[in-house]
Structures are given as structure tokens and as C-alpha cells.
Amino acid sequence: MAHFDLDKLSSTPMYICEESILEKNLLLMQRIQNESGAKIILALKGFAMWSTFDLVGKYLQGCTASGLHEAKLAREIMNKEVHTYSPAFKDDEIDEIARISDDIVFNSPTQFHRYYERVKTINPNITVSLRVNPEYSSSPVDLYNPCGVFSRLGTTIDNFDASIVSKLDGLNFHALCEQNVDALEGVLAAFEEKFAHYIDQMKYVNFGGGHHITRVDYDVDRLIEVIRAFKARHNNITVYLEPGEAVGWQTGYLVASVLDIMHNGMNLAILDTSAEAHMPDTLAMPYRAMVRNSGEAGEKAYTYRLGGNTCLAGDIMGDYSFDMPLNIGDKIVFEDQIHYTFVKNTTFNGIKLPALALLTKESKLNVIHEFGYEDYKNRLS
Ligand SMILES: *Cc1c(COP(=O)(O)O)cnc(C)c1O
């Protein structure tokens, strides 16, 4: 693993992705592809650090995009398979999407009827798929449950239009969020039961994302078995997985600095980052980010509430304890902040976006992109 002394960082906040860990994640996915026969593509929604796409493209088959901008990035930078899905495509974007995609996924029969001929005329080689809703999910939170009640994501069996089946190359579902293979098995059973009629008329089935493949307790061997068995049941049909989070999982961190220490009933530390702007899932999911060398409140000698440098009262990372008192200038390292962070960042309150850096296999820190005032200004008018 690479080593770098974070105290030497000249500027914070900064996301640092470790190339060696990213490659380790990709190697595991390569093994899954080799042993199961599935194809894995990167969901840009969760991880879009395109300076790493040469490396990602060495192991994965391409990208899955949720609309025009992600599709353009996938085509421009990785230039392997581009699969594009959107809850709804638009008249002024569909032609370019058709030109640059290898596969297009419609969310509803209405969208299929609206755009199928147009897309095929522009790109006769494009494959066409429908996202279905298997109406089964054990997703842990409603915010991230694509199969919740009244979900707009995918077509239920009741809304399925059998008249389009002969024109479809594939079916997609996406129903998981940070889950193990047992959850996939549940979804797969529901999917096969509901759509049994149609699966064998397809060239491929896409199992979506949410497979927490690179988490230490993920049952990789079982996943390989499940995919192999599915392929065996369905004439060796092509299977795709499109993880986002699992690619970026635990590949790096967000480094911030302590700007001030206060006391108001408890110790408070103000950092040069923001939960709201730079770690949004800590508030939305919500979850508690791990901080390097810290414990729960009260566990170590000195407890602080860590807060962001915005004027939002709730811009708080949580209460953490340390062996030594914090001092102004100390670095605070939030672990595992590479997926679903910079893809969601905002310039709320004008706070500076964290720089993006890659720690190479040779332990060289490559600061790839620094942000400033122009990034804030250019998003406003
Ligand atoms: C979000 C999403 C993914 C990736 O999900 P992860 O949880 O990041 O693996 C894949 N496919 C679709 C359709 C998605 O919406």
C-alpha cells in the first residue's frame, strides 16, 4: 500500500484516492468476470474520477451512464461500452445519446414507443433494453430504495407491454443498495418469477448496482455461483453488473484541517470542509463517517463535535474522541469518502470544493484538480 504523510499536505480540503486500493477492487471484479462470465461496467453516478479511467478500463467493460453528461464522459474518456439509462429521456438530448451509446435503457413502454425508431435510425447497432421493477427490495433506506411504493424507477409487470418484447435486447433491474449476495438472490427470484416469460427472449439481463462486492464480508464466491446458475437456467444469457460504490469503496479519504476550536457545552471543532457540501450522504442516508485515529464520543480522552465551515446549523459530521486535544491546523481524515461524494458536491455557501488527488502506486501524490472562486461563480448568474 502507498504511504504519504498527510501532515505535509499544503492545502485542504482534499479527496485522495489511492490507486493501489482502486486496482485491488478492480482485480476482484476481474476475477468475478472471469469466473462467472458476467460483464461488469462502472456506474458513473457513484464514482466518476475520470483521471482513473485508463486503469478502470483495463479491468471493466465500460460505463453505465444516467443521461447525456455521464454518457459523454464515458465515451470521451473511457471509450469502451457505454450503456445509458434515464428515468426519462428528452427530445433535445436523445439524438446525441443514441449516437454515443452502445446500449440504451428505457424506463417505461411509453419512453420506448416515443424514442425507439428515432434511436435505431441514428444508431442501427445500438442495443435496446427496458428497466423493469421487480417489486422486491430489501434496501435499507427509502431514499435509496428503487422498488419502494409508488416508485417511478422501472416498469412493473402490470405495466409491462408485451408488444415491445421482440424489439428488446435486454432487461435491466436495479434494486439493491450496499447489499450482499443474499439480497440479490431475493431480487433475482422475484425478477425471474415475474418476468419468466420474457427473459429467454433476451440477449442479456443487467442486474444493476448496489452489490457491495468489495466489502470485506461480501460473499464473492456465492455471487459467482448465482450468476453461473442464472446463466445456466437461461441459455447462457449475458449478465451485466453495474456497481458504482463497490468500485470506489474504501479507496480513499477526505482530508480537512481544523480551523478553530470552541466550547459551548462541549468541545467544538470547525473544519475547512462541510458535511452538507462535501459528504452529503452523511446527512442524507444518514451515516457516521469514520475519522482516522478517533473513537466514539467519550471513548478516548478528548471529545469534539466536528462541524463544517458553512452557516448551516446542521452541517455537523458528528461527535468524535481523540487521544490528544485537537489543535488549530490539525488534519482530520474522513475515511472512505471517494464514492458518492465529489459526484454530489455543491458549492453551497461558496465553500471551496475539495481538490481531487490520486496517490499513485509509487506513493506520489498527484493533485489532479484544484477548485476555486470560478467554480462557484460559473454555476451562478
Ligand atoms: C445507482 C445505480 C447503480 C449503481 O449503484 P451502486 O449502489 O453505486 O452500486 C447502478 N445502476 C443504476 C440503474 C443505478 O441507479
Tab-separated table of C-alpha atoms and ligand atoms in Angstrom:
chain	number	residue	atom	x	y	z
A	1	MET	CA	0.000	0.000	0.000
A	2	ALA	CA	1.117	3.568	-0.709
A	3	HIS	CA	2.405	5.822	2.057
A	4	PHE	CA	2.149	9.551	2.276
A	5	ASP	CA	2.499	11.858	5.264
A	6	LEU	CA	-0.767	13.783	5.332
A	7	ASP	CA	0.712	16.399	7.658
A	8	LYS	CA	2.734	17.513	4.639
A	9	LEU	CA	-0.363	18.448	2.651
A	10	SER	CA	-0.105	22.088	1.691
A	11	SER	CA	-3.782	22.587	1.032
A	12	THR	CA	-7.051	21.164	2.294
A	13	PRO	CA	-9.761	20.062	1.889
A	14	MET	CA	-8.681	17.315	-0.493
A	15	TYR	CA	-10.036	13.956	-1.590
A	16	ILE	CA	-7.219	11.463	-2.013
A	17	CYS	CA	-7.899	8.273	-3.940
A	18	GLU	CA	-5.327	5.511	-3.533
A	19	GLU	CA	-4.589	3.917	-6.877
A	20	SER	CA	-3.395	0.640	-5.358
A	21	ILE	CA	-6.686	0.090	-3.482
A	22	LEU	CA	-8.719	1.014	-6.550
A	23	GLU	CA	-6.774	-1.565	-8.517
A	24	LYS	CA	-7.333	-4.147	-5.798
A	25	ASN	CA	-11.101	-3.555	-6.120
A	26	LEU	CA	-10.851	-3.852	-9.895
A	27	LEU	CA	-8.847	-7.076	-9.676
A	28	LEU	CA	-11.611	-8.612	-7.571
A	29	MET	CA	-14.122	-7.591	-10.227
A	30	GLN	CA	-11.900	-9.079	-12.897
A	31	ARG	CA	-11.944	-12.376	-11.008
A	32	ILE	CA	-15.747	-12.238	-10.814
A	33	GLN	CA	-15.936	-11.595	-14.554
A	34	ASN	CA	-13.540	-14.433	-15.331
A	35	GLU	CA	-15.163	-16.981	-13.052
A	36	SER	CA	-18.838	-16.087	-13.566
A	37	GLY	CA	-18.830	-14.964	-17.185
A	38	ALA	CA	-20.619	-11.725	-16.223
A	39	LYS	CA	-19.597	-8.362	-17.627
A	40	ILE	CA	-19.039	-5.522	-15.174
A	41	ILE	CA	-19.413	-1.854	-16.052
A	42	LEU	CA	-18.844	1.166	-13.812
A	43	ALA	CA	-21.864	3.204	-12.720
A	44	LEU	CA	-20.595	6.781	-13.050
A	45	LYS	CA	-23.264	8.003	-10.653
A	46	GLY	CA	-21.232	6.699	-7.713
A	47	PHE	CA	-17.662	7.190	-8.900
A	48	ALA	CA	-16.604	9.394	-11.798
A	49	MET	CA	-12.958	10.251	-11.116
A	50	TRP	CA	-12.119	10.156	-14.799
A	51	SER	CA	-8.391	10.529	-14.330
A	52	THR	CA	-8.512	6.882	-13.205
A	53	PHE	CA	-10.499	5.631	-16.213
A	54	ASP	CA	-7.438	4.252	-18.009
A	55	LEU	CA	-6.983	1.963	-15.031
A	56	VAL	CA	-10.696	1.176	-14.622
A	57	GLY	CA	-10.975	0.427	-18.346
A	58	LYS	CA	-8.194	-2.126	-18.076
A	59	TYR	CA	-10.477	-4.322	-15.972
A	60	LEU	CA	-14.102	-3.313	-16.603
A	61	GLN	CA	-16.047	-3.398	-19.864
A	62	GLY	CA	-17.173	0.204	-19.842
A	63	CYS	CA	-19.575	2.504	-18.045
A	64	THR	CA	-23.218	2.889	-17.264
A	65	ALA	CA	-24.479	6.449	-17.563
A	66	SER	CA	-27.637	8.097	-16.264
A	67	GLY	CA	-28.182	10.568	-19.062
A	68	LEU	CA	-26.288	12.686	-21.566
A	69	HIS	CA	-23.477	14.138	-19.492
A	70	GLU	CA	-22.373	10.865	-17.956
A	71	ALA	CA	-22.642	9.189	-21.371
A	72	LYS	CA	-20.404	11.871	-22.894
A	73	LEU	CA	-17.811	11.391	-20.175
A	74	ALA	CA	-17.917	7.617	-20.648
A	75	ARG	CA	-17.465	7.940	-24.419
A	76	GLU	CA	-14.849	10.693	-24.262
A	77	ILE	CA	-12.601	9.275	-21.566
A	78	MET	CA	-13.007	5.511	-21.194
A	79	ASN	CA	-14.427	4.891	-24.664
A	80	LYS	CA	-15.477	1.300	-24.034
A	81	GLU	CA	-19.095	0.124	-23.729
A	82	VAL	CA	-21.489	2.969	-22.946
A	83	HIS	CA	-24.866	1.970	-21.511
A	84	THR	CA	-27.236	4.869	-20.981
A	85	TYR	CA	-30.344	4.827	-18.840
A	86	SER	CA	-32.511	7.694	-17.750
A	87	PRO	CA	-35.807	7.763	-15.868
A	88	ALA	CA	-36.955	9.816	-18.866
A	89	PHE	CA	-35.057	10.904	-21.978
A	90	LYS	CA	-35.645	14.318	-23.571
A	91	ASP	CA	-36.204	15.374	-27.179
A	92	ASP	CA	-33.189	17.681	-27.220
A	93	GLU	CA	-30.767	15.059	-25.845
A	94	ILE	CA	-31.900	11.739	-27.249
A	95	ASP	CA	-30.141	12.032	-30.628
A	96	GLU	CA	-26.714	12.620	-29.130
A	97	ILE	CA	-27.298	9.890	-26.565
A	98	ALA	CA	-28.203	7.484	-29.382
A	99	ARG	CA	-25.032	8.398	-31.296
A	100	ILE	CA	-22.612	7.849	-28.420
A	101	SER	CA	-24.230	4.882	-26.627
A	102	ASP	CA	-23.860	1.177	-27.318
A	103	ASP	CA	-26.929	0.352	-25.255
A	104	ILE	CA	-29.944	2.398	-24.259
A	105	VAL	CA	-32.252	1.503	-21.396
A	106	PHE	CA	-35.795	2.837	-21.403
A	107	ASN	CA	-37.644	3.214	-18.145
A	108	SER	CA	-41.168	2.682	-19.465
A	109	PRO	CA	-43.001	1.384	-22.538
A	110	THR	CA	-44.099	4.977	-23.228
A	111	GLN	CA	-40.472	6.087	-23.473
A	112	PHE	CA	-39.725	3.076	-25.645
A	113	HIS	CA	-42.511	3.941	-28.089
A	114	ARG	CA	-41.541	7.609	-28.088
A	115	TYR	CA	-37.894	7.078	-28.996
A	116	TYR	CA	-37.208	3.555	-30.253
A	117	GLU	CA	-37.411	4.271	-34.015
A	118	ARG	CA	-35.504	7.523	-33.673
A	119	VAL	CA	-32.687	5.894	-31.722
A	120	LYS	CA	-32.413	2.945	-34.101
A	121	THR	CA	-32.369	5.249	-37.142
A	122	ILE	CA	-29.473	7.235	-35.686
A	123	ASN	CA	-27.586	4.181	-34.447
A	124	PRO	CA	-28.727	0.902	-36.010
A	125	ASN	CA	-26.241	-1.069	-33.902
A	126	ILE	CA	-27.454	0.165	-30.536
A	127	THR	CA	-28.961	-2.464	-28.254
A	128	VAL	CA	-32.199	-1.593	-26.525
A	129	SER	CA	-33.384	-2.581	-23.112
A	130	LEU	CA	-36.199	-1.930	-20.677
A	131	ARG	CA	-35.731	-1.356	-16.981
A	132	VAL	CA	-38.202	-3.390	-15.020
A	133	ASN	CA	-39.209	-3.070	-11.398
A	134	PRO	CA	-39.116	-6.491	-9.732
A	135	GLU	CA	-41.120	-5.028	-6.814
A	136	TYR	CA	-38.826	-6.697	-4.367
A	137	SER	CA	-36.215	-4.898	-2.393
A	138	SER	CA	-34.665	-5.096	0.994
A	139	SER	CA	-32.886	-1.789	0.506
A	140	PRO	CA	-32.051	-0.346	3.928
A	141	VAL	CA	-33.428	3.201	3.452
A	142	ASP	CA	-36.343	4.621	1.450
A	143	LEU	CA	-34.162	7.312	-0.111
A	144	TYR	CA	-32.204	4.532	-1.798
A	145	ASN	CA	-34.963	2.043	-2.485
A	146	PRO	CA	-35.792	1.878	-6.194
A	147	CYS	CA	-38.579	-0.643	-5.503
A	148	GLY	CA	-40.395	1.305	-2.821
A	149	VAL	CA	-44.105	2.120	-3.045
A	150	PHE	CA	-45.038	4.373	-5.967
A	151	SER	CA	-41.514	4.048	-7.382
A	152	ARG	CA	-41.001	5.729	-10.770
A	153	LEU	CA	-37.891	3.632	-11.465
A	154	GLY	CA	-38.623	0.802	-13.872
A	155	THR	CA	-41.712	-0.866	-15.281
A	156	THR	CA	-43.750	-3.199	-13.098
A	157	ILE	CA	-45.115	-6.407	-14.546
A	158	ASP	CA	-48.607	-4.828	-14.539
A	159	ASN	CA	-47.345	-2.005	-16.745
A	160	PHE	CA	-45.315	-4.272	-18.998
A	161	ASP	CA	-46.141	-4.090	-22.718
A	162	ALA	CA	-45.623	-7.471	-24.320
A	163	SER	CA	-45.827	-5.910	-27.793
A	164	ILE	CA	-42.318	-4.469	-27.466
A	165	VAL	CA	-40.602	-7.680	-26.392
A	166	SER	CA	-39.477	-8.695	-29.863
A	167	LYS	CA	-37.634	-5.388	-30.201
A	168	LEU	CA	-35.872	-5.617	-26.853
A	169	ASP	CA	-32.328	-6.955	-26.499
A	170	GLY	CA	-32.256	-6.876	-22.731
A	171	LEU	CA	-33.930	-6.334	-19.404
A	172	ASN	CA	-32.450	-4.311	-16.554
A	173	PHE	CA	-33.269	-4.152	-12.907
A	174	HIS	CA	-31.619	-2.191	-10.129
A	175	ALA	CA	-32.955	-2.881	-6.678
A	176	LEU	CA	-30.043	-3.081	-4.243
A	177	CYS	CA	-28.108	-0.640	-2.110
A	178	GLU	CA	-24.918	-1.643	-0.304
A	179	GLN	CA	-26.118	-5.239	-0.069
A	180	ASN	CA	-24.728	-8.733	-0.001
A	181	VAL	CA	-25.489	-11.577	-2.369
A	182	ASP	CA	-28.432	-12.897	-0.324
A	183	ALA	CA	-30.324	-9.703	-1.206
A	184	LEU	CA	-29.503	-10.250	-4.870
A	185	GLU	CA	-30.847	-13.786	-4.655
A	186	GLY	CA	-34.155	-12.443	-3.320
A	187	VAL	CA	-34.447	-9.869	-6.110
A	188	LEU	CA	-33.464	-12.395	-8.735
A	189	ALA	CA	-36.148	-14.831	-7.599
A	190	ALA	CA	-38.796	-12.093	-7.806
A	191	PHE	CA	-37.494	-10.947	-11.195
A	192	GLU	CA	-37.490	-14.459	-12.630
A	193	GLU	CA	-40.940	-15.227	-11.290
A	194	LYS	CA	-42.497	-12.053	-12.693
A	195	PHE	CA	-40.652	-11.828	-15.996
A	196	ALA	CA	-40.074	-15.547	-16.673
A	197	HIS	CA	-41.913	-15.260	-19.971
A	198	TYR	CA	-39.575	-12.720	-21.404
A	199	ILE	CA	-36.090	-13.468	-20.090
A	200	ASP	CA	-35.255	-16.177	-22.585
A	201	GLN	CA	-36.103	-13.893	-25.487
A	202	MET	CA	-33.347	-11.508	-24.395
A	203	LYS	CA	-29.651	-11.322	-25.220
A	204	TYR	CA	-28.781	-10.018	-21.791
A	205	VAL	CA	-30.010	-9.188	-18.322
A	206	ASN	CA	-28.469	-6.388	-16.321
A	207	PHE	CA	-28.521	-6.950	-12.536
A	208	GLY	CA	-27.949	-3.234	-11.793
A	209	GLY	CA	-25.785	-1.947	-8.970
A	210	GLY	CA	-25.812	-1.971	-5.195
A	211	HIS	CA	-23.727	-5.145	-4.990
A	212	HIS	CA	-21.279	-4.414	-2.193
A	213	ILE	CA	-18.750	-6.659	-3.864
A	214	THR	CA	-15.577	-5.159	-2.410
A	215	ARG	CA	-16.779	-5.033	1.192
A	216	VAL	CA	-14.769	-7.468	3.266
A	217	ASP	CA	-17.726	-9.671	4.235
A	218	TYR	CA	-19.241	-9.842	0.738
A	219	ASP	CA	-19.699	-13.433	-0.393
A	220	VAL	CA	-17.914	-13.229	-3.744
A	221	ASP	CA	-17.899	-16.978	-4.368
A	222	ARG	CA	-21.645	-17.137	-3.833
A	223	LEU	CA	-22.143	-14.265	-6.313
A	224	ILE	CA	-20.148	-16.204	-8.893
A	225	GLU	CA	-22.330	-19.274	-8.282
A	226	VAL	CA	-25.557	-17.250	-8.514
A	227	ILE	CA	-24.524	-15.732	-11.850
A	228	ARG	CA	-23.385	-19.066	-13.253
A	229	ALA	CA	-26.623	-20.734	-12.204
A	230	PHE	CA	-28.689	-17.915	-13.723
A	231	LYS	CA	-26.793	-18.200	-16.997
A	232	ALA	CA	-27.252	-21.975	-16.952
A	233	ARG	CA	-31.030	-21.582	-16.452
A	234	HIS	CA	-31.267	-19.114	-19.344
A	235	ASN	CA	-29.290	-20.445	-22.309
A	236	ASN	CA	-26.023	-18.845	-21.208
A	237	ILE	CA	-27.545	-15.355	-21.443
A	238	THR	CA	-25.134	-12.437	-20.972
A	239	VAL	CA	-25.258	-10.948	-17.475
A	240	TYR	CA	-24.151	-7.430	-16.626
A	241	LEU	CA	-23.444	-5.940	-13.220
A	242	GLU	CA	-23.071	-2.186	-12.903
A	243	PRO	CA	-21.682	-1.294	-9.478
A	244	GLY	CA	-20.655	2.246	-8.629
A	245	GLU	CA	-19.982	2.305	-4.915
A	246	ALA	CA	-18.161	-1.033	-4.893
A	247	VAL	CA	-15.575	0.315	-7.354
A	248	GLY	CA	-14.720	3.314	-5.177
A	249	TRP	CA	-15.318	1.512	-1.857
A	250	GLN	CA	-12.646	2.364	0.710
A	251	THR	CA	-10.270	3.644	-1.948
A	252	GLY	CA	-9.509	6.888	-0.181
A	253	TYR	CA	-10.414	9.704	2.121
A	254	LEU	CA	-11.240	13.367	2.562
A	255	VAL	CA	-8.587	15.337	4.414
A	256	ALA	CA	-9.631	18.523	6.210
A	257	SER	CA	-7.943	20.934	8.616
A	258	VAL	CA	-9.104	22.258	11.979
A	259	LEU	CA	-9.759	25.996	11.643
A	260	ASP	CA	-10.974	26.812	15.133
A	261	ILE	CA	-11.784	25.217	18.469
A	262	MET	CA	-14.681	26.451	20.568
A	263	HIS	CA	-16.551	25.385	23.662
A	264	ASN	CA	-20.311	25.639	24.069
A	265	GLY	CA	-21.416	22.944	26.480
A	266	MET	CA	-18.937	20.659	24.741
A	267	ASN	CA	-15.774	20.971	22.687
A	268	LEU	CA	-16.421	22.055	19.107
A	269	ALA	CA	-14.035	21.983	16.169
A	270	ILE	CA	-14.683	23.852	12.926
A	271	LEU	CA	-13.184	22.226	9.826
A	272	ASP	CA	-12.457	23.603	6.356
A	273	THR	CA	-14.906	21.160	4.809
A	274	SER	CA	-18.646	20.549	5.029
A	275	ALA	CA	-20.888	17.579	5.649
A	276	GLU	CA	-23.617	19.251	3.617
A	277	ALA	CA	-21.465	20.156	0.603
A	278	HIS	CA	-18.717	17.527	0.597
A	279	MET	CA	-20.035	14.448	2.435
A	280	PRO	CA	-23.743	14.690	1.617
A	281	ASP	CA	-24.656	11.085	2.378
A	282	THR	CA	-23.577	11.510	5.981
A	283	LEU	CA	-26.642	13.759	6.305
A	284	ALA	CA	-28.922	12.156	3.692
A	285	MET	CA	-28.521	8.461	4.424
A	286	PRO	CA	-27.561	9.290	7.201
A	287	TYR	CA	-24.396	7.602	8.411
A	288	ARG	CA	-21.407	8.392	10.572
A	289	ALA	CA	-18.153	8.728	8.631
A	290	MET	CA	-15.116	7.112	10.234
A	291	VAL	CA	-12.398	9.513	11.298
A	292	ARG	CA	-8.846	8.184	11.392
A	293	ASN	CA	-7.439	7.655	14.925
A	294	SER	CA	-10.726	8.573	16.611
A	295	GLY	CA	-13.283	6.850	18.791
A	296	GLU	CA	-16.918	7.285	19.690
A	297	ALA	CA	-17.788	10.265	21.886
A	298	GLY	CA	-16.255	9.674	25.326
A	299	GLU	CA	-14.271	6.640	24.260
A	300	LYS	CA	-10.944	8.490	24.155
A	301	ALA	CA	-9.858	11.343	26.407
A	302	TYR	CA	-10.903	14.336	24.292
A	303	THR	CA	-14.301	14.535	22.613
A	304	TYR	CA	-15.233	17.120	19.985
A	305	ARG	CA	-18.224	17.808	17.826
A	306	LEU	CA	-16.815	18.224	14.316
A	307	GLY	CA	-18.631	20.810	12.234
A	308	GLY	CA	-18.386	22.287	8.751
A	309	ASN	CA	-17.408	25.780	7.700
A	310	THR	CA	-20.836	26.777	6.394
A	311	CYS	CA	-23.624	28.687	8.103
A	312	LEU	CA	-25.961	25.692	8.123
A	313	ALA	CA	-26.574	24.795	11.765
A	314	GLY	CA	-26.890	21.116	10.925
A	315	ASP	CA	-23.628	20.971	8.987
A	316	ILE	CA	-22.164	18.560	11.536
A	317	MET	CA	-20.131	15.402	10.977
A	318	GLY	CA	-20.699	14.077	14.474
A	319	ASP	CA	-19.018	13.658	17.858
A	320	TYR	CA	-15.587	12.015	17.887
A	321	SER	CA	-12.973	11.456	20.563
A	322	PHE	CA	-9.187	11.605	20.279
A	323	ASP	CA	-6.207	10.660	22.476
A	324	MET	CA	-4.818	14.185	22.342
A	325	PRO	CA	-6.539	17.584	22.286
A	326	LEU	CA	-7.145	18.909	18.770
A	327	ASN	CA	-5.223	21.980	17.719
A	328	ILE	CA	-5.803	24.542	15.020
A	329	GLY	CA	-4.112	23.259	11.857
A	330	ASP	CA	-4.505	19.559	12.720
A	331	LYS	CA	-5.537	17.315	9.869
A	332	ILE	CA	-8.775	15.338	10.182
A	333	VAL	CA	-9.091	12.351	7.862
A	334	PHE	CA	-12.590	11.129	6.969
A	335	GLU	CA	-12.255	7.568	5.737
A	336	ASP	CA	-13.944	6.094	2.674
A	337	GLN	CA	-15.027	9.363	1.058
A	338	ILE	CA	-14.442	8.579	-2.625
A	339	HIS	CA	-17.820	7.174	-3.717
A	340	TYR	CA	-20.949	9.358	-3.777
A	341	THR	CA	-19.052	12.402	-2.527
A	342	PHE	CA	-17.443	14.547	-5.233
A	343	VAL	CA	-20.068	13.350	-7.727
A	344	LYS	CA	-22.639	15.057	-5.492
A	345	ASN	CA	-20.713	18.079	-4.225
A	346	THR	CA	-22.161	21.533	-4.228
A	347	THR	CA	-20.685	24.998	-3.818
A	348	PHE	CA	-23.281	25.784	-1.168
A	349	ASN	CA	-22.392	28.874	0.832
A	350	GLY	CA	-19.480	29.470	-1.566
A	351	ILE	CA	-17.362	26.943	0.288
A	352	LYS	CA	-14.393	25.786	-1.787
A	353	LEU	CA	-14.744	22.389	-3.417
A	354	PRO	CA	-12.114	19.939	-2.147
A	355	ALA	CA	-9.228	19.264	-4.509
A	356	LEU	CA	-9.089	15.847	-6.180
A	357	ALA	CA	-5.864	13.900	-5.867
A	358	LEU	CA	-4.547	10.463	-6.698
A	359	LEU	CA	-1.952	8.755	-4.520
A	360	THR	CA	-0.130	6.629	-7.058
A	361	LYS	CA	1.241	3.133	-6.577
A	362	GLU	CA	4.666	4.777	-6.280
A	363	SER	CA	3.405	6.841	-3.298
A	364	LYS	CA	3.418	10.042	-5.300
A	365	LEU	CA	0.610	12.482	-4.546
A	366	ASN	CA	-0.834	13.723	-7.816
A	367	VAL	CA	-3.117	16.703	-7.203
A	368	ILE	CA	-5.261	16.469	-10.314
A	369	HIS	CA	-7.771	19.247	-9.898
A	370	GLU	CA	-7.992	22.213	-7.578
A	371	PHE	CA	-11.104	24.337	-7.438
A	372	GLY	CA	-11.662	27.979	-6.675
A	373	TYR	CA	-13.864	31.029	-6.978
A	374	GLU	CA	-14.551	30.500	-10.697
A	375	ASP	CA	-16.227	27.151	-9.992
A	376	TYR	CA	-18.595	28.865	-7.601
A	377	LYS	CA	-19.245	31.825	-9.899
A	378	ASN	CA	-19.767	29.783	-13.062
A	379	ARG	CA	-22.673	27.885	-11.587
A	380	LEU	CA	-24.491	31.111	-10.854
A	381	SER	CA	-25.589	34.075	-12.898
B	1	LIG	C1	-27.141	3.940	-8.678
B	1	LIG	C2	-27.237	2.937	-9.751
B	1	LIG	C3	-26.218	1.988	-9.934
B	1	LIG	C4	-25.012	1.911	-9.037
B	1	LIG	O1	-25.384	1.639	-7.724
B	1	LIG	P1	-24.268	1.424	-6.583
B	1	LIG	O2	-25.061	1.341	-5.341
B	1	LIG	O3	-23.381	2.630	-6.612
B	1	LIG	O4	-23.531	0.197	-6.918
B	1	LIG	C5	-26.352	1.091	-10.964
B	1	LIG	N1	-27.432	1.124	-11.788
B	1	LIG	C6	-28.428	2.008	-11.642
B	1	LIG	C7	-29.584	1.984	-12.579
B	1	LIG	C8	-28.364	2.955	-10.627
B	1	LIG	O5	-29.362	3.843	-10.472
